[in-house]
Amino acid sequence: MSVVPTRIAILASGSGSNAEAILRHFEGSETVDVAFVGCNRQESQAGIYERTRQMGVETTRFNKAELLDGGLLQALQSKGIDWVVLAGFLMHIPEGLVRAYRGRMLNVHPSLLPKFGGKGMYGMHVHRAVLDANATESGITVHWVTEAYDEGAVVFQAACAVEPNDTPESLAERVKELEHMYYPRAIAACIAEHVTS
Ligand code: GRF
């Protein structure tokens, strides 16, 4: 018996370290195929192109208009994409895309939602806000993507300590380690559950 793999797309905007962790996790997988990696920023502004190139994977650029006018959705559908995973993707996902992939679109957020989430809470802004609030722990949240920023149901959380001498950068690094370790596994678990239910 042969398994038909679930085809996933990764959408990212930045350095692509989460994209790399996801690609590595599913390398050689019989059940999940990373069939598309897309980025909304140009190559000079996003490390993901070079990072994936070194892995022999192409990152495709798309622009804001394609995201908003349904062009990206069409491209995903024509490639037979079953699931979309956001990995440091900084643009708002339009309703049409959310609807098309409802229950099959995940995001990772670098804090313990609902704390430090919502509009404007991305990248270093999150870690700065955690430090400004004197929080003693932070972490990651994997959640379903809905129309509202960072408000979909939580799938998984993992926490880490905030150290007294942390800078936003050192905290970001600790949080990223959690993302790299757990996000791919959470994706795999959600897909496995979906396939068998
Ligand atoms: C991650 O911390 C992610 O949670 C956040 O943006 C960062 C992206 O990092 N949304 P990278 O591009 O995967 O290295």
mmCIF file of C-alpha atoms and ligand atoms in Angstrom:
data_model
loop_
_atom_site.group_PDB
_atom_site.id
_atom_site.type_symbol
_atom_site.label_atom_id
_atom_site.label_comp_id
_atom_site.label_asym_id
_atom_site.label_seq_id
_atom_site.Cartn_x
_atom_site.Cartn_y
_atom_site.Cartn_z
ATOM 1 C CA MET A 1 0.000 0.000 0.000
ATOM 2 C CA SER A 2 1.346 3.436 -0.792
ATOM 3 C CA VAL A 3 0.534 6.604 1.098
ATOM 4 C CA VAL A 4 -0.470 9.778 -0.735
ATOM 5 C CA PRO A 5 1.570 12.493 0.980
ATOM 6 C CA THR A 6 -0.065 15.654 2.286
ATOM 7 C CA ARG A 7 1.342 18.566 0.310
ATOM 8 C CA ILE A 8 2.220 21.582 2.429
ATOM 9 C CA ALA A 9 3.250 25.129 1.583
ATOM 10 C CA ILE A 10 5.446 27.261 3.834
ATOM 11 C CA LEU A 11 4.922 31.033 3.721
ATOM 12 C CA ALA A 12 7.637 33.192 5.272
ATOM 13 C CA SER A 13 8.947 36.757 5.266
ATOM 14 C CA GLY A 14 12.341 36.638 6.939
ATOM 15 C CA SER A 15 15.437 34.619 7.620
ATOM 16 C CA GLY A 16 13.622 31.334 7.153
ATOM 17 C CA SER A 17 15.071 29.444 10.109
ATOM 18 C CA ASN A 18 11.660 27.947 10.864
ATOM 19 C CA ALA A 19 11.197 27.081 7.204
ATOM 20 C CA GLU A 20 14.527 25.262 7.342
ATOM 21 C CA ALA A 21 13.499 23.353 10.473
ATOM 22 C CA ILE A 22 10.258 22.306 8.776
ATOM 23 C CA LEU A 23 12.018 21.265 5.567
ATOM 24 C CA ARG A 24 14.551 19.222 7.546
ATOM 25 C CA HIS A 25 11.857 17.584 9.638
ATOM 26 C CA PHE A 26 9.953 16.367 6.588
ATOM 27 C CA GLU A 27 12.996 15.461 4.483
ATOM 28 C CA GLY A 28 12.386 11.942 3.225
ATOM 29 C CA SER A 29 8.907 11.813 4.803
ATOM 30 C CA GLU A 30 6.437 9.516 3.093
ATOM 31 C CA THR A 31 3.445 11.286 4.555
ATOM 32 C CA VAL A 32 4.261 15.006 4.191
ATOM 33 C CA ASP A 33 5.759 16.733 1.183
ATOM 34 C CA VAL A 34 6.839 20.372 1.409
ATOM 35 C CA ALA A 35 5.758 21.255 -2.100
ATOM 36 C CA PHE A 36 6.026 25.052 -2.023
ATOM 37 C CA VAL A 37 8.030 27.676 -0.150
ATOM 38 C CA GLY A 38 6.887 31.241 -0.704
ATOM 39 C CA CYS A 39 8.096 34.630 0.501
ATOM 40 C CA ASN A 40 6.527 38.069 0.096
ATOM 41 C CA ARG A 41 9.806 39.947 0.377
ATOM 42 C CA GLN A 42 12.440 40.347 -2.260
ATOM 43 C CA GLU A 43 15.634 38.365 -2.125
ATOM 44 C CA SER A 44 17.772 41.269 -0.819
ATOM 45 C CA GLN A 45 15.468 41.573 2.213
ATOM 46 C CA ALA A 46 14.945 37.971 3.233
ATOM 47 C CA GLY A 47 17.540 35.328 4.078
ATOM 48 C CA ILE A 48 15.159 32.514 3.275
ATOM 49 C CA TYR A 49 16.080 32.455 -0.433
ATOM 50 C CA GLU A 50 19.748 31.694 0.214
ATOM 51 C CA ARG A 51 18.969 29.404 3.125
ATOM 52 C CA THR A 52 16.637 27.184 1.134
ATOM 53 C CA ARG A 53 18.863 27.327 -1.960
ATOM 54 C CA GLN A 54 21.595 25.715 0.116
ATOM 55 C CA MET A 55 19.154 22.920 0.836
ATOM 56 C CA GLY A 56 18.328 22.531 -2.848
ATOM 57 C CA VAL A 57 14.879 24.056 -2.397
ATOM 58 C CA GLU A 58 13.560 27.013 -4.333
ATOM 59 C CA THR A 59 11.730 29.856 -2.579
ATOM 60 C CA THR A 60 9.186 31.586 -4.790
ATOM 61 C CA ARG A 61 8.539 35.277 -4.428
ATOM 62 C CA PHE A 62 4.993 36.588 -4.514
ATOM 63 C CA ASN A 63 3.853 40.156 -3.989
ATOM 64 C CA LYS A 64 1.174 41.797 -1.885
ATOM 65 C CA ALA A 65 -1.201 42.104 -4.849
ATOM 66 C CA GLU A 66 -1.011 38.341 -5.472
ATOM 67 C CA LEU A 67 -1.706 37.674 -1.812
ATOM 68 C CA LEU A 68 -4.736 39.974 -1.838
ATOM 69 C CA ASP A 69 -6.230 39.309 -5.271
ATOM 70 C CA GLY A 70 -6.307 35.528 -4.972
ATOM 71 C CA GLY A 71 -3.310 34.936 -7.245
ATOM 72 C CA LEU A 72 -1.378 33.177 -4.488
ATOM 73 C CA LEU A 73 -4.387 31.051 -3.556
ATOM 74 C CA GLN A 74 -4.729 30.000 -7.177
ATOM 75 C CA ALA A 75 -1.045 29.120 -7.348
ATOM 76 C CA LEU A 76 -1.329 27.023 -4.165
ATOM 77 C CA GLN A 77 -4.394 25.235 -5.458
ATOM 78 C CA SER A 78 -2.837 24.565 -8.839
ATOM 79 C CA LYS A 79 0.098 22.939 -7.027
ATOM 80 C CA GLY A 80 -2.311 20.755 -5.087
ATOM 81 C CA ILE A 81 -1.364 22.260 -1.728
ATOM 82 C CA ASP A 82 -3.387 20.676 1.103
ATOM 83 C CA TRP A 83 -2.001 22.628 4.074
ATOM 84 C CA VAL A 84 -0.384 26.035 4.587
ATOM 85 C CA VAL A 85 2.058 26.693 7.410
ATOM 86 C CA LEU A 86 3.167 30.212 8.264
ATOM 87 C CA ALA A 87 6.755 30.505 9.429
ATOM 88 C CA GLY A 88 7.550 34.091 10.316
ATOM 89 C CA PHE A 89 5.070 35.390 7.746
ATOM 90 C CA LEU A 90 4.407 39.034 8.494
ATOM 91 C CA MET A 91 1.447 39.905 6.304
ATOM 92 C CA HIS A 92 -2.200 39.615 7.191
ATOM 93 C CA ILE A 93 -3.784 36.569 5.570
ATOM 94 C CA PRO A 94 -6.791 37.594 3.460
ATOM 95 C CA GLU A 95 -10.162 36.069 4.167
ATOM 96 C CA GLY A 96 -10.279 34.035 0.947
ATOM 97 C CA LEU A 97 -7.069 32.220 1.823
ATOM 98 C CA VAL A 98 -8.171 31.642 5.414
ATOM 99 C CA ARG A 99 -11.473 30.221 4.195
ATOM 100 C CA ALA A 100 -9.833 27.959 1.625
ATOM 101 C CA TYR A 101 -7.477 26.469 4.215
ATOM 102 C CA ARG A 102 -9.551 26.690 7.384
ATOM 103 C CA GLY A 103 -8.493 23.906 9.727
ATOM 104 C CA ARG A 104 -5.483 23.319 7.495
ATOM 105 C CA MET A 105 -3.462 26.477 8.177
ATOM 106 C CA LEU A 106 -1.116 26.881 11.151
ATOM 107 C CA ASN A 107 1.034 29.687 12.512
ATOM 108 C CA VAL A 108 3.724 29.867 15.144
ATOM 109 C CA HIS A 109 3.862 32.932 17.356
ATOM 110 C CA PRO A 110 6.904 33.704 19.540
ATOM 111 C CA SER A 111 5.067 34.199 22.832
ATOM 112 C CA LEU A 112 2.629 32.423 25.092
ATOM 113 C CA LEU A 113 -0.615 33.680 23.547
ATOM 114 C CA PRO A 114 -2.888 35.394 24.415
ATOM 115 C CA LYS A 115 -0.023 37.307 26.016
ATOM 116 C CA PHE A 116 1.960 39.524 23.671
ATOM 117 C CA GLY A 117 -0.097 38.801 20.568
ATOM 118 C CA GLY A 118 -2.171 40.794 18.096
ATOM 119 C CA LYS A 119 -1.454 43.591 15.696
ATOM 120 C CA GLY A 120 2.063 45.018 15.919
ATOM 121 C CA MET A 121 3.293 42.086 17.984
ATOM 122 C CA TYR A 122 5.816 40.466 15.701
ATOM 123 C CA GLY A 123 9.529 39.811 15.669
ATOM 124 C CA MET A 124 11.564 41.763 18.207
ATOM 125 C CA HIS A 125 8.495 43.813 19.255
ATOM 126 C CA VAL A 126 7.220 40.711 21.020
ATOM 127 C CA HIS A 127 10.437 40.026 22.907
ATOM 128 C CA ARG A 128 10.842 43.691 23.848
ATOM 129 C CA ALA A 129 7.299 43.745 25.224
ATOM 130 C CA VAL A 130 7.952 40.569 27.250
ATOM 131 C CA LEU A 131 11.046 42.157 28.802
ATOM 132 C CA ASP A 132 9.291 45.497 29.393
ATOM 133 C CA ALA A 133 6.538 43.644 31.254
ATOM 134 C CA ASN A 134 9.124 41.906 33.458
ATOM 135 C CA ALA A 135 7.608 38.560 32.548
ATOM 136 C CA THR A 136 9.446 35.598 33.992
ATOM 137 C CA GLU A 137 8.591 33.230 31.185
ATOM 138 C CA SER A 138 7.934 33.330 27.481
ATOM 139 C CA GLY A 139 7.631 30.686 24.818
ATOM 140 C CA ILE A 140 5.853 29.710 21.647
ATOM 141 C CA THR A 141 2.288 29.146 20.545
ATOM 142 C CA VAL A 142 1.223 27.097 17.549
ATOM 143 C CA HIS A 143 -2.323 28.028 16.578
ATOM 144 C CA TRP A 144 -4.859 27.732 13.783
ATOM 145 C CA VAL A 145 -5.040 30.717 11.489
ATOM 146 C CA THR A 146 -8.285 32.677 11.471
ATOM 147 C CA GLU A 147 -9.263 36.085 10.140
ATOM 148 C CA ALA A 148 -7.996 37.853 13.302
ATOM 149 C CA TYR A 149 -4.288 38.122 14.131
ATOM 150 C CA ASP A 150 -3.095 35.471 16.578
ATOM 151 C CA GLU A 151 -6.601 34.541 17.749
ATOM 152 C CA GLY A 152 -7.158 31.059 16.367
ATOM 153 C CA ALA A 153 -7.417 28.117 18.741
ATOM 154 C CA VAL A 154 -4.166 27.051 20.325
ATOM 155 C CA VAL A 155 -2.714 23.733 19.199
ATOM 156 C CA PHE A 156 0.469 23.648 21.244
ATOM 157 C CA GLN A 157 2.532 25.792 23.618
ATOM 158 C CA ALA A 158 6.017 25.427 25.062
ATOM 159 C CA ALA A 159 7.570 27.774 27.612
ATOM 160 C CA CYS A 160 11.065 28.923 28.465
ATOM 161 C CA ALA A 161 12.439 31.112 31.223
ATOM 162 C CA VAL A 162 13.156 34.802 30.763
ATOM 163 C CA GLU A 163 16.601 35.343 32.315
ATOM 164 C CA PRO A 164 17.320 38.510 34.331
ATOM 165 C CA ASN A 165 20.018 39.685 31.904
ATOM 166 C CA ASP A 166 18.114 38.831 28.712
ATOM 167 C CA THR A 167 18.113 41.205 25.764
ATOM 168 C CA PRO A 168 15.386 40.981 23.106
ATOM 169 C CA GLU A 169 17.957 39.167 20.942
ATOM 170 C CA SER A 170 18.944 36.566 23.540
ATOM 171 C CA LEU A 171 15.311 35.890 24.363
ATOM 172 C CA ALA A 172 14.476 35.627 20.645
ATOM 173 C CA GLU A 173 17.187 33.023 20.255
ATOM 174 C CA ARG A 174 15.860 30.906 23.126
ATOM 175 C CA VAL A 175 12.319 31.152 21.754
ATOM 176 C CA LYS A 176 13.490 30.211 18.259
ATOM 177 C CA GLU A 177 15.080 27.050 19.631
ATOM 178 C CA LEU A 178 11.650 26.058 20.914
ATOM 179 C CA GLU A 179 10.095 26.888 17.546
ATOM 180 C CA HIS A 180 12.617 24.796 15.633
ATOM 181 C CA MET A 181 12.183 21.891 17.996
ATOM 182 C CA TYR A 182 8.396 21.876 18.307
ATOM 183 C CA TYR A 183 6.747 23.621 15.352
ATOM 184 C CA PRO A 184 7.537 20.895 12.800
ATOM 185 C CA ARG A 185 6.309 18.235 15.236
ATOM 186 C CA ALA A 186 3.111 20.144 15.924
ATOM 187 C CA ILE A 187 2.517 20.438 12.172
ATOM 188 C CA ALA A 188 3.110 16.715 11.752
ATOM 189 C CA ALA A 189 0.757 15.892 14.625
ATOM 190 C CA CYS A 190 -2.060 18.090 13.265
ATOM 191 C CA ILE A 191 -1.751 16.599 9.796
ATOM 192 C CA ALA A 192 -1.662 13.057 11.178
ATOM 193 C CA GLU A 193 -4.766 13.724 13.256
ATOM 194 C CA HIS A 194 -6.568 15.252 10.277
ATOM 195 C CA VAL A 195 -5.661 12.369 7.987
ATOM 196 C CA THR A 196 -6.809 9.689 10.402
ATOM 197 C CA SER A 197 -9.981 11.410 11.668
HETATM 198 C C1 GRF B 1 9.875 33.549 14.428
HETATM 199 O O1 GRF B 1 10.274 33.814 15.731
HETATM 200 C C2 GRF B 1 8.375 33.488 14.321
HETATM 201 O O2 GRF B 1 7.734 33.032 15.454
HETATM 202 C C3 GRF B 1 8.017 34.915 14.132
HETATM 203 O O3 GRF B 1 9.036 35.425 13.302
HETATM 204 C C4 GRF B 1 10.226 34.676 13.493
HETATM 205 C C5 GRF B 1 10.682 34.209 12.145
HETATM 206 O O4 GRF B 1 11.968 33.705 12.152
HETATM 207 N N1 GRF B 1 6.662 35.055 13.680
HETATM 208 P P1 GRF B 1 12.534 32.883 10.928
HETATM 209 O O5 GRF B 1 12.342 33.708 9.664
HETATM 210 O O6 GRF B 1 11.825 31.572 10.863
HETATM 211 O O7 GRF B 1 13.997 32.714 11.232
#
